[in-house]
Amino acid sequence: MEIKDRIKQKADELYRRYGVKSVTMDEIASQLGVSKKTIYHSFSDKNELVDAVVADMITYNRQCCKSSRTNAKDAVEEIFLGTETLYEIMSNMNPSFLFDIERGHPSVYKKFTAFKYEFLLRIIAENIERGKKEGFYREDINVSLISKIRIETLLLPFNEELFPRNQYSFVKIQQEILEFFLFGMVNPVGYKLILKYQKEYSKKQQQ
């Protein structure tokens, strides 16, 4: 692995664990066992490094969303597959991660916001349309409205004022939000499909 990729990997690990603001370039260099000069040879400053880490995160998320849509047998399973990825990406992420980027790296946060409101919002809307065509979601769903509501719930678990980490499990919050959202969209046929996938994915998690 090239040094630039090693730096990004270590920065990603530390940012997720401790938040972006508290992790210095000195700390990243120390963890890698290299000089700070080596870090600055690959990245001109911290903002460029944060930008690279978030860019990789967005790319990975895009690939996972597209994979979930391709591999899912139907719209309901697409949501289950996508949620597994969401747990993987966010379950070990410090709650301050996005807040630190918003405050300290606005240009990077702007790219994340564009990804959220352009790509992710479209993915959600397309899933709802798919579910309606397949006959699992209610026909009367307002796709635009429900998509926007759903996109705003994705990051809700990061709100520590509402959900202190010592009282709530990130995965449990996401699971409850998902079920609230999904059960509200389906018709009776889709309801049975949710129960089917809940059993399948519960067994999968226990293996």
GROMACS .gro file of C-alpha atoms in nm:
model
  207
    1MET     CA    1   0.000   0.000   0.000
    2GLU     CA    2   0.133   0.342  -0.096
    3ILE     CA    3   0.211   0.589   0.184
    4LYS     CA    4  -0.068   0.823   0.073
    5ASP     CA    5  -0.325   0.544   0.109
    6ARG     CA    6  -0.177   0.444   0.446
    7ILE     CA    7  -0.213   0.801   0.567
    8LYS     CA    8  -0.576   0.818   0.456
    9GLN     CA    9  -0.651   0.482   0.615
   10LYS     CA   10  -0.499   0.581   0.949
   11ALA     CA   11  -0.666   0.923   0.942
   12ASP     CA   12  -1.002   0.762   0.868
   13GLU     CA   13  -0.955   0.522   1.162
   14LEU     CA   14  -0.861   0.801   1.406
   15TYR     CA   15  -1.125   1.046   1.284
   16ARG     CA   16  -1.397   0.784   1.329
   17ARG     CA   17  -1.275   0.695   1.676
   18TYR     CA   18  -1.199   1.038   1.821
   19GLY     CA   19  -1.362   1.289   1.588
   20VAL     CA   20  -1.182   1.510   1.338
   21LYS     CA   21  -1.104   1.813   1.553
   22SER     CA   22  -0.909   1.628   1.823
   23VAL     CA   23  -0.682   1.435   1.583
   24THR     CA   24  -0.373   1.629   1.479
   25MET     CA   25  -0.135   1.566   1.192
   26ASP     CA   26   0.131   1.492   1.455
   27GLU     CA   27  -0.088   1.215   1.598
   28ILE     CA   28  -0.141   1.058   1.256
   29ALA     CA   29   0.233   1.068   1.187
   30SER     CA   30   0.309   0.915   1.527
   31GLN     CA   31   0.057   0.635   1.477
   32LEU     CA   32   0.208   0.555   1.138
   33GLY     CA   33   0.566   0.579   1.262
   34VAL     CA   34   0.659   0.843   1.004
   35SER     CA   35   0.759   1.210   1.021
   36LYS     CA   36   0.504   1.489   0.992
   37LYS     CA   37   0.700   1.600   0.685
   38THR     CA   38   0.598   1.274   0.519
   39ILE     CA   39   0.233   1.354   0.586
   40TYR     CA   40   0.267   1.701   0.438
   41HIS     CA   41   0.443   1.560   0.133
   42SER     CA   42   0.118   1.380   0.047
   43PHE     CA   43  -0.132   1.633   0.183
   44SER     CA   44  -0.070   2.006   0.196
   45ASP     CA   45  -0.277   2.054   0.511
   46LYS     CA   46  -0.535   1.888   0.734
   47ASN     CA   47  -0.825   2.013   0.524
   48GLU     CA   48  -0.691   1.832   0.218
   49LEU     CA   49  -0.653   1.512   0.419
   50VAL     CA   50  -1.005   1.538   0.565
   51ASP     CA   51  -1.135   1.602   0.212
   52ALA     CA   52  -0.963   1.287   0.085
   53VAL     CA   53  -1.098   1.074   0.371
   54VAL     CA   54  -1.455   1.196   0.321
   55ALA     CA   55  -1.426   1.155  -0.057
   56ASP     CA   56  -1.329   0.789  -0.011
   57MET     CA   57  -1.616   0.744   0.232
   58ILE     CA   58  -1.862   0.889  -0.016
   59THR     CA   59  -1.727   0.673  -0.299
   60TYR     CA   60  -1.760   0.360  -0.086
   61ASN     CA   61  -2.113   0.456   0.014
   62ARG     CA   62  -2.213   0.511  -0.348
   63GLN     CA   63  -2.080   0.169  -0.444
   64CYS     CA   64  -2.266   0.001  -0.157
   65CYS     CA   65  -2.595   0.170  -0.244
   66LYS     CA   66  -2.566   0.063  -0.607
   67SER     CA   67  -2.470  -0.290  -0.501
   68SER     CA   68  -2.770  -0.312  -0.267
   69ARG     CA   69  -3.003  -0.208  -0.546
   70THR     CA   70  -2.849  -0.455  -0.793
   71ASN     CA   71  -2.836  -0.753  -0.557
   72ALA     CA   72  -3.172  -0.708  -0.385
   73LYS     CA   73  -3.460  -0.921  -0.508
   74ASP     CA   74  -3.704  -0.640  -0.435
   75ALA     CA   75  -3.732  -0.291  -0.285
   76VAL     CA   76  -3.778  -0.419   0.069
   77GLU     CA   77  -3.462  -0.628   0.061
   78GLU     CA   78  -3.276  -0.332  -0.090
   79ILE     CA   79  -3.347  -0.138   0.228
   80PHE     CA   80  -3.230  -0.427   0.448
   81LEU     CA   81  -2.906  -0.457   0.248
   82GLY     CA   82  -2.851  -0.083   0.256
   83THR     CA   83  -2.909  -0.071   0.630
   84GLU     CA   84  -2.646  -0.338   0.688
   85THR     CA   85  -2.396  -0.114   0.512
   86LEU     CA   86  -2.512   0.186   0.714
   87TYR     CA   87  -2.448  -0.004   1.038
   88GLU     CA   88  -2.102  -0.101   0.914
   89ILE     CA   89  -2.008   0.255   0.819
   90MET     CA   90  -2.154   0.444   1.114
   91SER     CA   91  -2.166   0.211   1.414
   92ASN     CA   92  -1.803   0.286   1.511
   93MET     CA   93  -1.812   0.654   1.418
   94ASN     CA   94  -1.763   0.922   1.683
   95PRO     CA   95  -2.081   1.136   1.711
   96SER     CA   96  -1.871   1.450   1.665
   97PHE     CA   97  -1.733   1.337   1.328
   98LEU     CA   98  -1.978   1.526   1.105
   99PHE     CA   99  -2.011   1.817   1.348
  100ASP     CA  100  -1.633   1.867   1.342
  101ILE     CA  101  -1.632   1.866   0.962
  102GLU     CA  102  -1.922   2.110   0.944
  103ARG     CA  103  -1.752   2.356   1.179
  104GLY     CA  104  -1.387   2.313   1.084
  105HIS     CA  105  -1.397   2.207   0.719
  106PRO     CA  106  -1.699   2.372   0.553
  107SER     CA  107  -1.582   2.303   0.197
  108VAL     CA  108  -1.564   1.930   0.276
  109TYR     CA  109  -1.900   1.938   0.451
  110LYS     CA  110  -2.052   2.102   0.144
  111LYS     CA  111  -1.948   1.798  -0.063
  112PHE     CA  112  -2.102   1.564   0.193
  113THR     CA  113  -2.423   1.767   0.189
  114ALA     CA  114  -2.435   1.748  -0.191
  115PHE     CA  115  -2.392   1.370  -0.171
  116LYS     CA  116  -2.673   1.350   0.085
  117TYR     CA  117  -2.927   1.566  -0.096
  118GLU     CA  118  -2.844   1.463  -0.452
  119PHE     CA  119  -2.733   1.099  -0.455
  120LEU     CA  120  -2.885   0.955  -0.136
  121LEU     CA  121  -3.213   1.140  -0.174
  122ARG     CA  122  -3.246   1.007  -0.529
  123ILE     CA  123  -3.165   0.651  -0.416
  124ILE     CA  124  -3.440   0.668  -0.154
  125ALA     CA  125  -3.694   0.808  -0.402
  126GLU     CA  126  -3.607   0.540  -0.657
  127ASN     CA  127  -3.649   0.269  -0.393
  128ILE     CA  128  -3.997   0.399  -0.311
  129GLU     CA  129  -4.092   0.404  -0.678
  130ARG     CA  130  -3.956   0.050  -0.714
  131GLY     CA  131  -4.156  -0.073  -0.417
  132LYS     CA  132  -4.475   0.079  -0.556
  133LYS     CA  133  -4.420  -0.083  -0.897
  134GLU     CA  134  -4.346  -0.420  -0.738
  135GLY     CA  135  -4.668  -0.400  -0.537
  136PHE     CA  136  -4.513  -0.389  -0.189
  137TYR     CA  137  -4.546  -0.019  -0.103
  138ARG     CA  138  -4.866   0.182  -0.071
  139GLU     CA  139  -4.978   0.348  -0.394
  140ASP     CA  140  -5.067   0.674  -0.217
  141ILE     CA  141  -4.715   0.747  -0.091
  142ASN     CA  142  -4.592   1.098  -0.167
  143VAL     CA  143  -4.247   1.002  -0.295
  144SER     CA  144  -4.091   1.347  -0.273
  145LEU     CA  145  -4.217   1.415   0.078
  146ILE     CA  146  -4.135   1.075   0.227
  147SER     CA  147  -3.789   1.070   0.066
  148LYS     CA  148  -3.702   1.401   0.232
  149ILE     CA  149  -3.830   1.282   0.568
  150ARG     CA  150  -3.625   0.964   0.540
  151ILE     CA  151  -3.303   1.143   0.440
  152GLU     CA  152  -3.324   1.360   0.752
  153THR     CA  153  -3.358   1.057   0.980
  154LEU     CA  154  -3.037   0.894   0.854
  155LEU     CA  155  -2.812   1.108   1.072
  156LEU     CA  156  -3.055   1.151   1.361
  157PRO     CA  157  -2.870   0.896   1.581
  158PHE     CA  158  -2.569   1.132   1.583
  159ASN     CA  159  -2.769   1.387   1.783
  160GLU     CA  160  -2.628   1.325   2.132
  161GLU     CA  161  -2.871   1.568   2.293
  162LEU     CA  162  -3.155   1.338   2.190
  163PHE     CA  163  -2.965   1.010   2.207
  164PRO     CA  164  -2.673   1.011   2.457
  165ARG     CA  165  -2.433   0.730   2.370
  166ASN     CA  166  -2.435   0.599   2.727
  167GLN     CA  167  -2.811   0.542   2.705
  168TYR     CA  168  -2.876   0.444   2.344
  169SER     CA  169  -2.720   0.199   2.100
  170PHE     CA  170  -2.654   0.350   1.757
  171VAL     CA  171  -2.760   0.028   1.585
  172LYS     CA  172  -3.078   0.004   1.791
  173ILE     CA  173  -3.177   0.362   1.705
  174GLN     CA  174  -3.122   0.298   1.334
  175GLN     CA  175  -3.318  -0.026   1.356
  176GLU     CA  176  -3.616   0.143   1.520
  177ILE     CA  177  -3.612   0.429   1.267
  178LEU     CA  178  -3.588   0.183   0.978
  179GLU     CA  179  -3.881  -0.025   1.100
  180PHE     CA  180  -4.091   0.286   1.167
  181PHE     CA  181  -4.018   0.412   0.815
  182LEU     CA  182  -4.058   0.078   0.637
  183PHE     CA  183  -4.373  -0.044   0.808
  184GLY     CA  184  -4.532   0.293   0.734
  185MET     CA  185  -4.472   0.252   0.359
  186VAL     CA  186  -4.581  -0.103   0.292
  187ASN     CA  187  -4.918  -0.255   0.207
  188PRO     CA  188  -5.030  -0.591   0.355
  189VAL     CA  189  -4.820  -0.786   0.101
  190GLY     CA  190  -4.513  -0.579   0.183
  191TYR     CA  191  -4.578  -0.620   0.555
  192LYS     CA  192  -4.539  -0.998   0.523
  193LEU     CA  193  -4.221  -0.947   0.321
  194ILE     CA  194  -4.070  -0.734   0.598
  195LEU     CA  195  -4.136  -1.008   0.852
  196LYS     CA  196  -3.972  -1.260   0.618
  197TYR     CA  197  -3.656  -1.052   0.580
  198GLN     CA  198  -3.643  -0.972   0.951
  199LYS     CA  199  -3.619  -1.344   1.027
  200GLU     CA  200  -3.360  -1.405   0.755
  201TYR     CA  201  -3.134  -1.116   0.854
  202SER     CA  202  -3.172  -1.191   1.225
  203LYS     CA  203  -3.039  -1.543   1.162
  204LYS     CA  204  -2.761  -1.401   0.946
  205GLN     CA  205  -2.647  -1.167   1.226
  206GLN     CA  206  -2.637  -1.453   1.476
  207GLN     CA  207  -2.406  -1.665   1.259
   0.00000   0.00000   0.00000
